[in-house]
Every structure is written in structure tokens, then in C-alpha cells.
């Protein structure tokens, strides 16, 4: 209706953020100069796949990509949801798509039941385990309950060839709840999943042992599940990895993960012990950063905070990741919402407590967003 | 025993003081409730009845509950909008004037537009009069908090009144107060009372039972009676308001002042050019954000180009404790009205209200101008500033013009510099620096260039953007600061310079894309912070980004250097790798190195963390500061882009940035982990775990102690023992001992003092304990019950409301607005661009001008499905595809709805017309509006038709970009060949393809035999084989029921009533219906051939005889057998008789004789008839004569008799 509602961007970075925010805000987005100076210009396959997923998820959206794929115009439609089946491109893992999906899922017309096929674990994106362990608890706080919120790993497929399959279902809501979560509390336990596909089952045990060797100094309550997939459930490429999550007494989940180098990578094969130790250290790093949401979920939390009612939402985080910072900028340009970001004031009594790095308090007022797709009777 | 028996029994005293004493002592106290004493009496005797009773009480209870809403009312609310509504000539203006006069003691002569007055210590009112136009009524109903509905009692309710009430119902019911006027028109007192009662009850049924209805009896000096108006005003000023859903979620402004700030020169050149207007008003509803989408009802959709808050023109009185308002505090603000004799004018001359208190106001507020002239100048909206701001100066023909903004930016940049310097702490990666020596020279050169020659350089260069001035200057400053910092640092200056220059170079190669730039910085931050060795530096990073800006811009000049740059890029990437290797080398070294080195490292790391903790990164600047600057830059680009090629070149130059095209992942993997093997590092997160130390407030040990203090000691009531908590034990024991000692020793004063002190603390403790116990008890028992859920919900909402209020309370307004938006109650100035000139040219203050804020999604359009009901008072039913004017959300628009009804299988079936008294679905192409919003439809806006204008009301159900509405389609065909149960059908489809689409579809014959489409046949085209459940006939018609999707027309036109000239404002005409067009052009609908009447031609029907088979007949009972007896055949006739000639002769003779005889009989009969008729005639004649004779005789006789009688009488007389 109003032609002035077009946002223009350049470059392929933060591609998902832009499309997601565009879908939610209803503003048209034009992205130009996508890899225009590279040898292989234009959209990559995984981005095209993400667009296709968005197209399946929405009704009436208009996507125009130019011939070389260096420029795209996206006019969002309304989110529909329902049953979706998507063959995710194997250049990126399912996490890449799933992150986008979780941001949109609460605002669909019908609850989402998505079947995603592709790479479940790789080194670039958060894996499905990570999303299940750390994103879902955050999502649950906004939805109210975790009824109908489910992520099932039917088949596990490691990079590069994939062959994994997950089912994701999420209920939709008319409105989200405001979030007040500034005290994560202390970590009471560490859980994790050590997985392996198409390698010897003993690999998982080796990972677990090495991870425990690092973590045992901090807390005794550690349990790492070993998850070895066989036969048809094991995808097409060999691989193994570990996802660790630290749960606090107030229900914050800090997650870290690592996985083996994909088959045929120039870094050579990985050693399970290294993976275990590395992941444990990553988790400690994450704990050092701290916060009520871990670094991967900062942007999603921020998104749901502004898409709530016109109430103040507060959340404590560790230092903001570049991805989050860019996301906050995008949020500002799409929704005109600024976040108040302040370092958390530590009371004098607690100054001597050694709880890692500086924490931030993110505060914002929701824009009064409501799900316009869902039908009322 | 006997003795016992003999002994006298004790008798209790029945009276006297002793007895009374005893009675008082043993007073019977009922410790049990009746229910406990006699549970049977309270047992449930009738289960059904009780269930019903409980259900009923629950119903009543639940009905009272409302869904708890978060209280979002602002601390200083905007004035309450009061709409004065009624048909013409009912006394609206008079009432408005009276109300204003009541509050301000002033009489307004000519009221136009909204009038804001201070009504009390905590309340202001904005009064608006609604003219008799349905557009105005709709708009006002959406913004009014209170409606004064005026009714002419001498006439009764008019259509407008009911129309307005219905509009209100749809758009959230504001408070409505009825006012009856013209009561002096009644001569008869009783008549008046009756009318009042009738009107009151009618009003109640419309609004609610017991709604307030005011009576304004007569006029005094053209005004209503003072006391009555005063009472009315008191009612208004204590009225409470319910929050309305739409207004809670949408900000809006009732514009009370409007200015045209377009450049007068452009108007002179092009009178019809798009205008830039500034509008003023209080923000209402909820927070309004700058640059958000708004809708101007009656005009269209726009986005706010700029918005500022202004000092309140009609501020709330001071919060002093006073009973009444001082006369100076009774302010009035009505820019559109002719207040004080000066009339609002298009050239934005507005003069404040004259009189004593305006002067006072001037004195109070220094900002206010001292006289009217200055005031008028002020209200031209800072024209000088504006012009200065927009004016541009071009120094050289090819340079970009310099605007005021540039200069401003400069100063801003300086400011930023000042702040940025505080958070600086310079420490660079030495390793990276060492590799850079060869580049130092060139870099420094570039740097110096920008530093020294900033001004002249910019002015002379062809390819300079405005911003360059500022940014280059900034870089200069930065460098200075770097220098100073490094001077203080232990590192050598040159090294530092090198590093900085290297950073510059780096950032240049990575480019300064608006988005990627700073993210990169932070990425770097993270990596730095994670590597324990580096004492982190955030500010240099910030610097780097800033510098990079300038760098790139500068580098525009030296286009020829591009190649060099590329080379450098390559080099640098190598260098980066190098540095990475170095780091890893170092790591290795670390591992290899001795323990001492290691310890040092750990200490350094710990120190760095501490430092980082103390440091404060200004995230706001980091995230948003950049964005704002970039935005400005973009705007400038837009402005100048068309004119100057330079900018385009620059854009191209900017483009090949790597970061804009980096991998996009939310996972933030630190490049280098901290060395978690080290104890020191491990200790940093020791307290993150439950095994670590806890806060004082949460520490289990401390809490336990505290609990002991509160709950540890208790008194066993039965034994009278006192138990003490562990924590207290020692003390108490001591105390007890002391007490004992005291008792024993009977020591004097000190013991007493001690005792009192102990007692006191004990008392206090007990009190505290009791309090806590009570709280616990309350929590456990009070909240339990049916209301627990509801109460918890309410509590949570209250807490949220408290947080909402408290969060930004102490913040400066300019900052706060950024986070929250402009909160309700603020007086703001809103600038809008590209408004049609008609809005201001045809502006009429009597029409309300509203800025309705909305979410950006609500600016889109799609299919809106609504539940709709034709209004029962509307005379016609509505036809599908007839355009309808709909009021939905803030908007009024025309669209073409399709009506449908939902079948049981959720199929939406098209309806040609709306049902008379039923809800139906209406689907139209319109603005996306949240579900549950009410809507209203009218067929025409003009009030020319006498009837009720509101055609339908409804509510939004669903929004989508496609709609599935179907109508029934019957396909028919005829069988042309029939086998047993198979038939070949033709005429239903046109091609084989069509048939294949319908394979397996259900078909049916008219006689009800069901079947299925099987397969297409080759010939004839479109024929198919079908099977049926029974053999069908050739004469049968086969048909198939299908559903055909109907497209909803994509027509959407905003009602632009505000743009029309004043005379036509009330008569906006949009798309006309087909009927209207035909009527206008007197086109008759061509009649259908089939509908024409023709003479009926009926074929004669041949009725076949009923034949009953013989077998059946045999089986039938005799009664039912057809009794068609064969006529007995003449036995003789059967034989052909050949007569003899003689016999034939005889026969012939006999025949002749017979014939003769017959003829004779016949002629005899004829003769007889003739005779009889003759005789009859004769007899008649005789009869006539006879009658005549008899008559004569009778005559004679009577005459004789008469004579005789006369004679007798005469005789008698005589």
C-alpha cells in the first residue's frame, strides 16, 4: 500500500535476520550486492533454500531474485505454518533453518509441524541438540508452556553430506509474554549429549570421559548421554560431537558444543578427546560470559522481547555477540525499538563473588505485537 | 454410704455476689460452630439443588471478574476527549460554550476544533463538537473518552443519535452521558415528566440500565442554567473511564493545531504541490514512536517524518494542596478557535488567549514570548531555523552544497569525541604491530593528509561528501588522543602509531559498510577478550571504525590508488595470517615456557579481566550511535544522489567489502579460548556453580541462621516450656541464668535494665515472628480457593505495571523517548511529508483531524474475513459485490465484500445477499487489522436517505493473503448408451482432460441413482464412462455437484473526505453500485429469454390403458381384479347371413313397414305437440278473460261491501 515501506540492505551477511524481521514487521526488504564482487556471485544454495522455506511458511509473499542472484526483493506475506517438509541444503546445517523457524513459529496461523532434512550437526551453525537444549527453554518462557514444543531427531546426519532428519513442532500464540529474567542463579548441573554416527560407538565414551575430566573440578552433577546412531538413522557421513548444557537453579541454560571436522576437510580428522576437552572449555567460556540466555540465543530473546505487549522486558546476558549487535540494529530499523543496555550493577556484598565476566541487562518495551495470522472465532 | 445419704447436699448459690462471680467465671462459651455441633443439619440433602446453587454462585462470582489488564495509564494522562454529539439545532455549541465558561470563566464566541481546558487538579478536558456528518461521527467515536449525547427532548430521539450509539458500540464503547435539552418547550408539566421517563428508558436500553441522563431545563440569556451546567461539569470531572482494547494498543493524536511548513516559494510556483505539514497534539493511547506508520482518517497512510515533544501548552496545575484551582491555573488552549478575537489562519498565525492569566503565564514561563507579535512569530514554527537548516551554500560549482547539518554534525562529532575519549584505553597487539613497519610511511601520509588539510582539502576536492568534514576532523582528534594516550603508555610512540595505522588500513580494506563494520569490531573484541594475554581495548576498536570511515571517504579522492589498495589487501591478509601464526607460536611457547612465565601470564589475564569488569562499554553508542549516523548519511545520499555522481562512485567503492558478505551464523565461537587449565582462570567462575560461594541473601547458612532467629524459639503451650532456637540458645540461656541470678541475688538496677532490654528484644522478635507466620498463613490459606488463579494473574499484572512505570522513570525525556517512544500525555509536534495540498486548502476545523498510529504490519493489505450482520434497522439487505464503505480500525474505506456462510465442513459458501437476521461472513480486500477489531459498514455517506444509515456491523476474524470462497456449480450430461449399470455420458465436459480431472467424482441422476465417473472416452469429446448403482434410463439427466472458487475483488479505496472542499465534505462518493449506475443512466437490465412469458402450448397427452399381466391378475384377490367383462357377443352376428331373395324381399318389406310406422309415430307426435300448443294458447286466452271477469266481480263486491260499511259507519255515527 505505502511504497515508502521498503528497507534496503547490502551484502549477504545477516540475510536471515533481514528476512525474518521483514516477515514479522510486514516491511518489504531489498538486499543488493550479494557477493557481487566474488568469483561465485549471488545467492548461495543454502540461502535459496532458506527463501524456499520462507515461501512454504508464508502465504502471499513475493520474492524476486535477479538473474545473477546478487539482488533480492522480498515482500512478505502472512505466516501460515502448518505441516511443512523441507529439504535443507547441506551447505549449512538444519540449525541455520531452524533458528529462522523458531523466530517465526509463535506467530503462524496454524501450529508448525516441520520436517527438516539435511545436516543436523556441523561446525558453523548451532546444532539441533543445541537448539533443543538451550533455545527451547527460552522459547518456553515466552510461550508460557512447552506444550506442543518439540524437536525430535529422527535421523542424525553429520556434515558434509547430511542425511539427517528432524521434526520440529511449535504452538502458535496470539501474544507473547513479557520476560523478566535477570537472575540466572547458580549452575546446578551439567548435562550433555555425545553423539556419533558411522564411527565406532566407543568414540562417544571417549568424548564423555575427556569432557568430564575438565568439568569435574567445578561440579559433580554431570551426566552426558551417549547417542550413537546406527543403520538408516545415521545419515551419510561419519562424524561425532558433543553438546553440553549447564542448567542453573532458576532455569537458565548455557550451552556449548563442538563437532568433528567434516569428512574430507583440510584440517584432517578430529580426535574425540580433543573434541570433549574443547567443548568443555567452550562451556566454561560460556559460563564465564554468563547471563540468563547463552550467546546463541541472545538475538532470539531480544526479538521475542520486543514482539511482546507494551510491557517492559528485562533479561540478563553476557557480552553481546556481533550477531546480536547487528540484530539489535536491525530491530531498531524495522521496529524502531531501542534496547537499554546497561552493565549489571553488582551490589557491594556480592562483589567478592567470582561469577565470571561482566553481565549486561537488556531492557526494552514491547511494541505491542500480536499474531495477525491466527484466526479467532 | 448412709452417712453420705444423710448428709445434706451442697446447694449452689443461686443469687448474690458469689453466684455471680462463679457465673462470670464459668461462662459458657460456644467453642464450636453450629456446623460443627450439628453437622447433619448442614449435610447436603439435595445433591442436584446444591449443585445448581453452587454453580449459580460461581456464575455470579465469575461474571464480576474482568480479564485483568496491565494498567498502562500514564502518570500524567493526556486531556480527556469529550465529544459533544447530537443532531443539528440541539444545542451542542451552546453546551460547549457553557462548559468552557464554567471551567475558565470565559465565554468563547466562536468555537472551532478542539478546546482544551483544565478542569481540576488532576484532570484536563479536550472538548470537541461533532458536526452532523457520519464521517465526523465515526472518527470522533474512535477517539472520544466521554460522549455527551445531546437530545432535543421536544422532538425525541433522532436517527443520528442511534447511528452514533451504534458507531460507538462497534469501536469500543466510550462513556456516554445523555443530555436532554429544549425541556422548556413543554407547556405541560405532566407531559414533560412523561417524556423524560420515556426517553430515559429508551436511552437505558441503548446504553446500559441506569446510564446517566442529564436534563438541561431552560435557557437563560442564550445559555443553559449555571447550576445545571456546573453539576454536569462536576459529573464530568469525577468520571472514571474503562480502558478500550483498540486504544490500549494504538497510539493516536487528536490534532489541535496544524501548520503548513512547506516552502512558500514552492507553493507559489506550484500551488498544487505536496505539502509538508506539522501537526500538534497530545499523544494518547499508548507510546507513539518516531517514524512510525500513521493513518489520517479521511486522508490516507503516511509515516511520521519527524516528531518532537513540546512543553505542555495547557499544563496541569501545580501539585500544591489546595481545594480549588486558582484562576490563573484555569487554562484554556484552543488554537483553532477564535480565542480572544484572533482567528486561526492558514498562514499559521495563532495568538494566545488574551486576558489577565495569559499575561501571568508569560511571566511564569520565560520561554513564552512577551507579546502577541512574538507569539505569532513563535508559532510560525521557527521559520528562520528551518530555513537556515534547509538552506545550502555552494562554494564551488562542482562541490556538494554545505548545509547547516554538516556544521551541526561537526559539533556533535566533537561531543562524541569528548565522550569517546573517556572510555579509551590503548594497548595493542605488539606482535601484529611488528610486521607493519614497511607500511607505516604511506599510512601516516594518508593520515596526516586528512589531519592537516581537512578544511581546505574538503572544499577543493571534487569528490567530497558533506560528512567528510566531520569525520576527517574526528579522525584527526582521534589521532591526537591516541598520541596522548600512547605517550603515557610504556610502549614506544612509533609502535603505537604503527598499530593504529595498521588498524586503519585493516578497516579500510574491510570497508565501512554501515552494518558490518562495527559488528566486526565487536567480533574482534570478543576474540581479544577471550585471549587472556591481551589487555583488552575496546575504545581503540571504536576508533578504528571511526577512522575507517574517514579513511574510505578520503580514499575516494585517490582513485588511482585502488590497485595499490588491492595489493595491500593481499598483503594484509597475509599479515593477518602471520599474526595468527604468531599467536599460536606464542601459545606453544607458553606451553613450553617455564612456570614463572606461566604464572605471570595468569596474573596478567586475571588483571585484564578485572580491568574489563571495571570498564564500561557504551553499548548504546556502539549499537545505535552508528546507526543514527548512518541514517543521516543515507538521507543525505538520497538528497544529493540524483545530482552528484561522486556519491555513486563512493558507493561503488564502498561495496567490495568482505564483512557485508561474511558467513551469517548466530554461533559465536571465540577464536582463542582462555587457558582453563590454570587455577586462576578456573577460579574466575568458581561461584557460578552451586558448589561455590553464595550471595549473603541466598547463602543457605546465613538463611538458616536468620530462620533460627525468627522461628527457632517457640513456646509449648501445653507444658508451658519455652524452646529456643540454636542461634539464640546461648544468649537466652545466659539471659535466663542472669534472670535466675538476678532473682537470687535480688540485684537492683543493672538487672532491671538488662531484663527490660531482653524483654524488649524478645517482644520485638515475637512480633516479627508473628508477622512472618501470619504472612505464611495468608499465603497458604487466603490465596487458596477459587480465586487463586485470578488473583495471581492480577498480581502479576500489577507487578508488570509497576515495573513499566519504574523502569524509565528517572530517565531524561530525550533518552527515554528513544526507548519507549513518546508516551501518552506528551504534547508533540509531528511533521508529515508529502501530504496532498487539498488537506490544508480545504481544511475545516469542525472536522476532527486524527493521527492514528499503527503497527507496520497494519499498513499492508490483504483479505480480511469478518463476521458481519446486517443491521436490523437497515431497510435493505446487502448484496455481494456491491461496494460498501467500511470503518475498521482507524480507517474508513470502500471495498467490495463477498458474503459467505460456513458449512459444517468449514466450506465457505458464497451468498448472494446477506441473510436477514443472521450473521454471515464477509470477506473483502482491505487493510490488515488485528483480529477482534470491530467494524461498521455504510452504503452511502450522504444523509440524503431518510432511513438508518448503518448497514452492518461486525468483527474481524481472520486475515490472509488468499481466501477460499466457493459457489455451487452443477454440471449436467445425458447418457447416450446404457449397459447394465454402466452408462456412457456426454455433454458434461468438453475434453478428455477435463474428464480425467474428475475421475472418481460422484455423479447422480435426477431420479436419485448415484454413480461415479470412471474414465474418459475418446469419442465424442468430453464423454465418459460411468457406473451407477442401478440401471439408468436414457431419458435420465446425469449431474455432478461441484464447487467453483470465487475471487474476492481487490478493490480498496480510502474515503478521502477531508480532502474535499467544505461543501462536499459530507458527500464523498466512491465506487457506485451497478444498480445506482443503471438508475442514473436509465439502463434497463436485458431480460432473459427464458424469463419472458409466452403462450403455453400443450401437447395432447395419450393415456395408455392400464394393463395388468395375467399372471398377476391370477394372484390378485378377486376384489382387485379388473372386472372388465367381455361384452357378450351376439351369437347370431357372428354368422354372416346370406338371405334368400324371398326372405330379402320380406325383410325389405318389413324394414319399410317399420320405417313407415316410425315415421307415423313421429308425425303423430309432431301433430300432438302442435295441438297441445294451440290448446295452451287457447287456454291462456280464456284464462285472461276469466281473470278479467273475476277482477271485475271482485271490484264490484268490494265496492258494495265498502258502501255497506260506510253506510254502517254513517249509521253508527248518526
Coordinates of N, CA, C and O in Angstrom, one line a residue, chain A residues 224-308:
Chain A
X224 N 26.4 -37.0 30.9 CA 26.4 -36.8 29.4 C 25.9 -38.1 28.8 O 26.4 -39.2 29.0
X225 N 24.8 -37.9 28.0 CA 24.2 -39.0 27.4 C 25.1 -39.4 26.1 O 25.6 -38.5 25.5
X226 N 25.2 -40.7 25.9 CA 25.9 -41.1 24.7 C 24.8 -41.5 23.7 O 23.9 -42.2 24.0
X227 N 25.0 -41.0 22.5 CA 24.0 -41.2 21.5 C 24.6 -41.7 20.2 O 25.2 -40.9 19.5
X228 N 24.6 -42.9 20.0 CA 25.2 -43.5 18.8 C 24.1 -44.0 17.9 O 23.3 -44.7 18.3
X229 N 24.2 -43.5 16.7 CA 23.2 -43.8 15.7 C 23.7 -44.9 14.8 O 24.8 -44.8 14.4
X230 N 22.8 -45.8 14.4 CA 23.2 -46.9 13.6 C 22.3 -47.0 12.4 O 21.2 -46.5 12.4
X231 N 22.8 -47.6 11.4 CA 22.0 -48.0 10.2 C 21.4 -46.8 9.5 O 22.1 -45.8 9.3
X232 N 20.1 -46.9 9.3 CA 19.4 -45.9 8.4 C 19.3 -44.6 9.2 O 19.1 -43.5 8.6
X233 N 19.5 -44.6 10.5 CA 19.4 -43.4 11.3 C 20.6 -42.6 11.3 O 20.7 -41.5 11.9
X234 N 21.7 -43.1 10.7 CA 23.0 -42.4 10.9 C 23.4 -41.5 9.8 O 24.6 -41.1 9.8
X235 N 22.6 -41.2 8.8 CA 23.0 -40.3 7.8 C 24.0 -40.8 6.8 O 24.2 -42.0 6.7
X236 N 24.7 -39.9 6.2 CA 25.5 -40.3 5.1 C 27.0 -40.1 5.4 O 27.8 -40.7 4.7
X237 N 27.4 -39.3 6.3 CA 28.8 -39.1 6.6 C 29.1 -39.4 8.0 O 28.3 -39.3 8.9
X238 N 30.3 -39.8 8.2 CA 30.8 -40.1 9.6 C 31.0 -38.8 10.4 O 31.3 -37.8 9.8
X239 N 30.8 -38.8 11.6 CA 31.1 -37.7 12.5 C 30.7 -37.9 13.9 O 30.1 -38.9 14.2
X240 N 31.2 -37.1 14.7 CA 30.9 -37.2 16.2 C 31.0 -35.8 16.8 O 31.6 -34.9 16.2
X241 N 30.4 -35.7 17.9 CA 30.5 -34.4 18.6 C 29.9 -34.4 19.9 O 29.4 -35.4 20.4
X242 N 29.9 -33.2 20.6 CA 29.4 -33.1 21.9 C 28.7 -31.8 22.1 O 29.1 -30.8 21.6
X243 N 27.5 -31.9 22.8 CA 26.8 -30.7 23.1 C 26.6 -30.7 24.6 O 26.2 -31.7 25.2
X244 N 27.1 -29.6 25.3 CA 27.0 -29.6 26.7 C 26.1 -28.5 27.1 O 26.0 -27.4 26.5
X245 N 25.3 -28.7 28.2 CA 24.4 -27.6 28.7 C 24.5 -27.5 30.2 O 24.5 -28.6 30.9
X246 N 24.7 -26.3 30.7 CA 24.7 -26.1 32.1 C 23.4 -25.5 32.5 O 23.0 -24.5 32.0
X247 N 22.7 -26.2 33.5 CA 21.4 -25.7 33.9 C 21.6 -25.0 35.3 O 22.2 -25.6 36.2
X248 N 20.9 -23.9 35.4 CA 21.0 -23.2 36.7 C 19.7 -23.4 37.5 O 18.8 -24.0 37.0
X249 N 19.8 -23.0 38.7 CA 18.6 -23.3 39.6 C 17.4 -22.5 39.2 O 16.3 -22.8 39.5
X250 N 17.6 -21.4 38.5 CA 16.5 -20.6 38.0 C 16.1 -20.9 36.6 O 15.3 -20.2 36.0
X251 N 16.6 -21.9 36.0 CA 16.2 -22.4 34.7 C 16.8 -21.7 33.6 O 16.2 -21.5 32.5
X252 N 18.0 -21.2 33.7 CA 18.8 -20.7 32.6 C 19.6 -21.8 32.0 O 20.2 -22.6 32.8
X253 N 19.8 -21.9 30.8 CA 20.6 -22.9 30.1 C 21.7 -22.3 29.3 O 21.4 -21.5 28.4
X254 N 22.9 -22.7 29.6 CA 24.0 -22.2 28.9 C 24.6 -23.4 28.1 O 24.8 -24.5 28.7
X255 N 24.8 -23.2 26.9 CA 25.1 -24.3 26.0 C 26.4 -24.1 25.2 O 26.7 -23.0 24.8
X256 N 27.1 -25.2 25.0 CA 28.3 -25.1 24.1 C 28.4 -26.4 23.4 O 27.9 -27.5 23.9
X257 N 29.0 -26.4 22.2 CA 29.1 -27.6 21.5 C 30.2 -27.6 20.6 O 30.8 -26.5 20.2
X258 N 30.6 -28.7 20.1 CA 31.6 -28.8 19.1 C 31.4 -30.1 18.4 O 30.8 -31.1 18.9
X259 N 31.9 -30.2 17.2 CA 31.8 -31.4 16.5 C 33.0 -31.7 15.6 O 33.8 -30.8 15.4
X260 N 33.1 -32.9 15.2 CA 34.3 -33.3 14.5 C 34.4 -32.6 13.1 O 33.4 -32.1 12.6
X261 N 35.6 -32.5 12.6 CA 35.8 -31.9 11.3 C 35.0 -32.8 10.3 O 35.1 -34.0 10.4
X262 N 34.4 -32.2 9.3 CA 33.6 -33.0 8.3 C 34.6 -33.8 7.5 O 35.8 -33.5 7.3
X263 N 34.0 -34.9 7.0 CA 34.8 -35.8 6.2 C 35.4 -35.0 5.0 O 34.7 -34.2 4.3
X264 N 36.7 -35.2 4.8 CA 37.3 -34.6 3.6 C 37.7 -33.1 3.9 O 38.1 -32.4 2.9
X265 N 37.7 -32.7 5.1 CA 38.1 -31.3 5.3 C 39.7 -31.2 5.4 O 40.3 -32.2 5.7
X266 N 40.2 -30.1 5.1 CA 41.6 -30.0 5.1 C 42.3 -30.0 6.5 O 43.5 -30.0 6.6
X267 N 41.5 -29.9 7.5 CA 42.1 -29.9 8.8 C 42.4 -31.3 9.3 O 42.9 -31.5 10.4
X268 N 42.0 -32.3 8.5 CA 42.2 -33.7 8.9 C 41.2 -34.2 9.9 O 40.4 -33.4 10.4
X269 N 41.3 -35.4 10.3 CA 40.3 -36.0 11.2 C 40.5 -35.5 12.6 O 41.6 -35.1 13.0
X270 N 39.4 -35.4 13.4 CA 39.5 -34.9 14.7 C 39.6 -36.0 15.7 O 39.3 -37.2 15.4
X271 N 40.2 -35.7 16.9 CA 40.4 -36.7 17.9 C 39.2 -36.5 18.9 O 39.0 -35.4 19.3
X272 N 38.6 -37.6 19.3 CA 37.4 -37.4 20.2 C 37.8 -36.7 21.5 O 37.0 -35.9 22.0
X273 N 39.0 -37.0 22.1 CA 39.4 -36.4 23.3 C 39.4 -34.9 23.2 O 39.0 -34.2 24.1
X274 N 40.0 -34.5 22.0 CA 40.1 -33.0 21.8 C 38.8 -32.4 21.8 O 38.5 -31.3 22.4
X275 N 37.9 -33.1 21.1 CA 36.5 -32.5 21.0 C 35.9 -32.4 22.4 O 35.3 -31.3 22.7
X276 N 36.1 -33.4 23.2 CA 35.5 -33.4 24.5 C 36.1 -32.2 25.3 O 35.3 -31.4 25.9
X277 N 37.4 -32.1 25.3 CA 38.0 -31.1 26.1 C 37.6 -29.7 25.6 O 37.3 -28.8 26.4
X278 N 37.7 -29.6 24.3 CA 37.4 -28.3 23.7 C 36.0 -27.8 24.1 O 35.8 -26.7 24.4
X279 N 35.0 -28.8 24.0 CA 33.7 -28.4 24.3 C 33.5 -28.0 25.7 O 32.8 -27.0 26.0
X280 N 34.2 -28.8 26.6 CA 34.1 -28.4 28.0 C 34.6 -27.0 28.2 O 34.0 -26.3 29.0
X281 N 35.7 -26.7 27.5 CA 36.3 -25.4 27.7 C 35.3 -24.3 27.1 O 35.2 -23.2 27.7
X282 N 34.7 -24.7 26.0 CA 33.7 -23.7 25.4 C 32.6 -23.5 26.4 O 32.1 -22.3 26.5
X283 N 32.2 -24.5 27.1 CA 31.1 -24.4 28.1 C 31.6 -23.5 29.2 O 30.8 -22.6 29.6
X284 N 32.8 -23.7 29.6 CA 33.3 -22.8 30.7 C 33.4 -21.4 30.2 O 33.1 -20.5 31.0
X285 N 33.8 -21.2 29.0 CA 33.8 -19.9 28.4 C 32.4 -19.3 28.5 O 32.2 -18.1 28.8
X286 N 31.5 -20.1 28.1 CA 30.1 -19.6 28.1 C 29.6 -19.3 29.5 O 28.9 -18.3 29.7
X287 N 30.0 -20.1 30.4 CA 29.7 -19.9 31.8 C 30.3 -18.6 32.3 O 29.7 -17.8 33.0
X288 N 31.5 -18.4 31.8 CA 32.2 -17.1 32.2 C 31.5 -15.9 31.7 O 31.3 -15.0 32.4
X289 N 31.0 -16.0 30.4 CA 30.2 -14.9 29.9 C 28.9 -14.8 30.7 O 28.4 -13.7 30.9
X290 N 28.3 -15.9 30.9 CA 27.2 -16.0 31.8 C 25.9 -15.4 31.2 O 25.8 -15.3 29.9
X291 N 25.0 -15.0 32.0 CA 23.7 -14.5 31.5 C 22.6 -15.5 31.7 O 22.8 -16.7 32.0
X292 N 21.4 -15.0 31.4 CA 20.2 -15.9 31.6 C 20.0 -16.6 30.2 O 19.2 -17.6 30.2
X293 N 20.5 -16.1 29.2 CA 20.4 -16.8 27.9 C 21.9 -16.9 27.4 O 22.7 -16.0 27.6
X294 N 22.2 -17.9 26.7 CA 23.5 -18.0 26.2 C 23.7 -17.2 24.9 O 22.8 -16.7 24.4
X295 N 24.9 -17.2 24.5 CA 25.3 -16.2 23.4 C 24.5 -16.5 22.1 O 24.2 -15.7 21.3
X296 N 24.2 -17.8 21.9 CA 23.5 -18.1 20.7 C 22.1 -17.6 20.6 O 21.5 -17.3 19.6
X297 N 21.5 -17.6 21.8 CA 20.0 -17.2 21.9 C 19.8 -15.8 22.2 O 18.6 -15.4 22.3
X298 N 20.8 -15.0 22.2 CA 20.6 -13.6 22.6 C 19.7 -12.9 21.6 O 18.7 -12.2 22.0
X299 N 19.9 -13.1 20.3 CA 19.1 -12.4 19.3 C 17.7 -12.8 19.4 O 16.8 -12.0 19.3
X300 N 17.4 -14.1 19.5 CA 16.1 -14.6 19.5 C 15.3 -14.0 20.8 O 14.2 -13.6 20.7
X301 N 16.0 -14.0 21.9 CA 15.4 -13.5 23.1 C 15.0 -12.0 22.9 O 13.9 -11.6 23.2
X302 N 16.0 -11.3 22.3 CA 15.7 -9.9 22.0 C 14.5 -9.7 21.1 O 13.6 -8.8 21.3
X303 N 14.4 -10.6 20.1 CA 13.3 -10.5 19.2 C 12.0 -10.7 19.9 O 11.0 -9.9 19.8
X304 N 11.9 -11.7 20.7 CA 10.6 -12.0 21.4 C 10.3 -11.0 22.5 O 9.2 -10.8 22.8
X305 N 11.4 -10.3 23.0 CA 11.1 -9.3 24.0 C 10.4 -8.1 23.3 O 9.5 -7.5 23.9
X306 N 10.8 -7.8 22.1 CA 10.1 -6.6 21.5 C 8.8 -7.0 20.9 O 8.0 -6.1 20.7
X307 N 8.6 -8.3 20.6 CA 7.4 -8.6 20.0 C 6.3 -8.9 21.0 O 5.3 -9.5 20.7
X308 N 6.5 -8.5 22.3 CA 5.5 -8.8 23.3 C 4.5 -7.6 23.4 O 4.5 -6.8 22.5

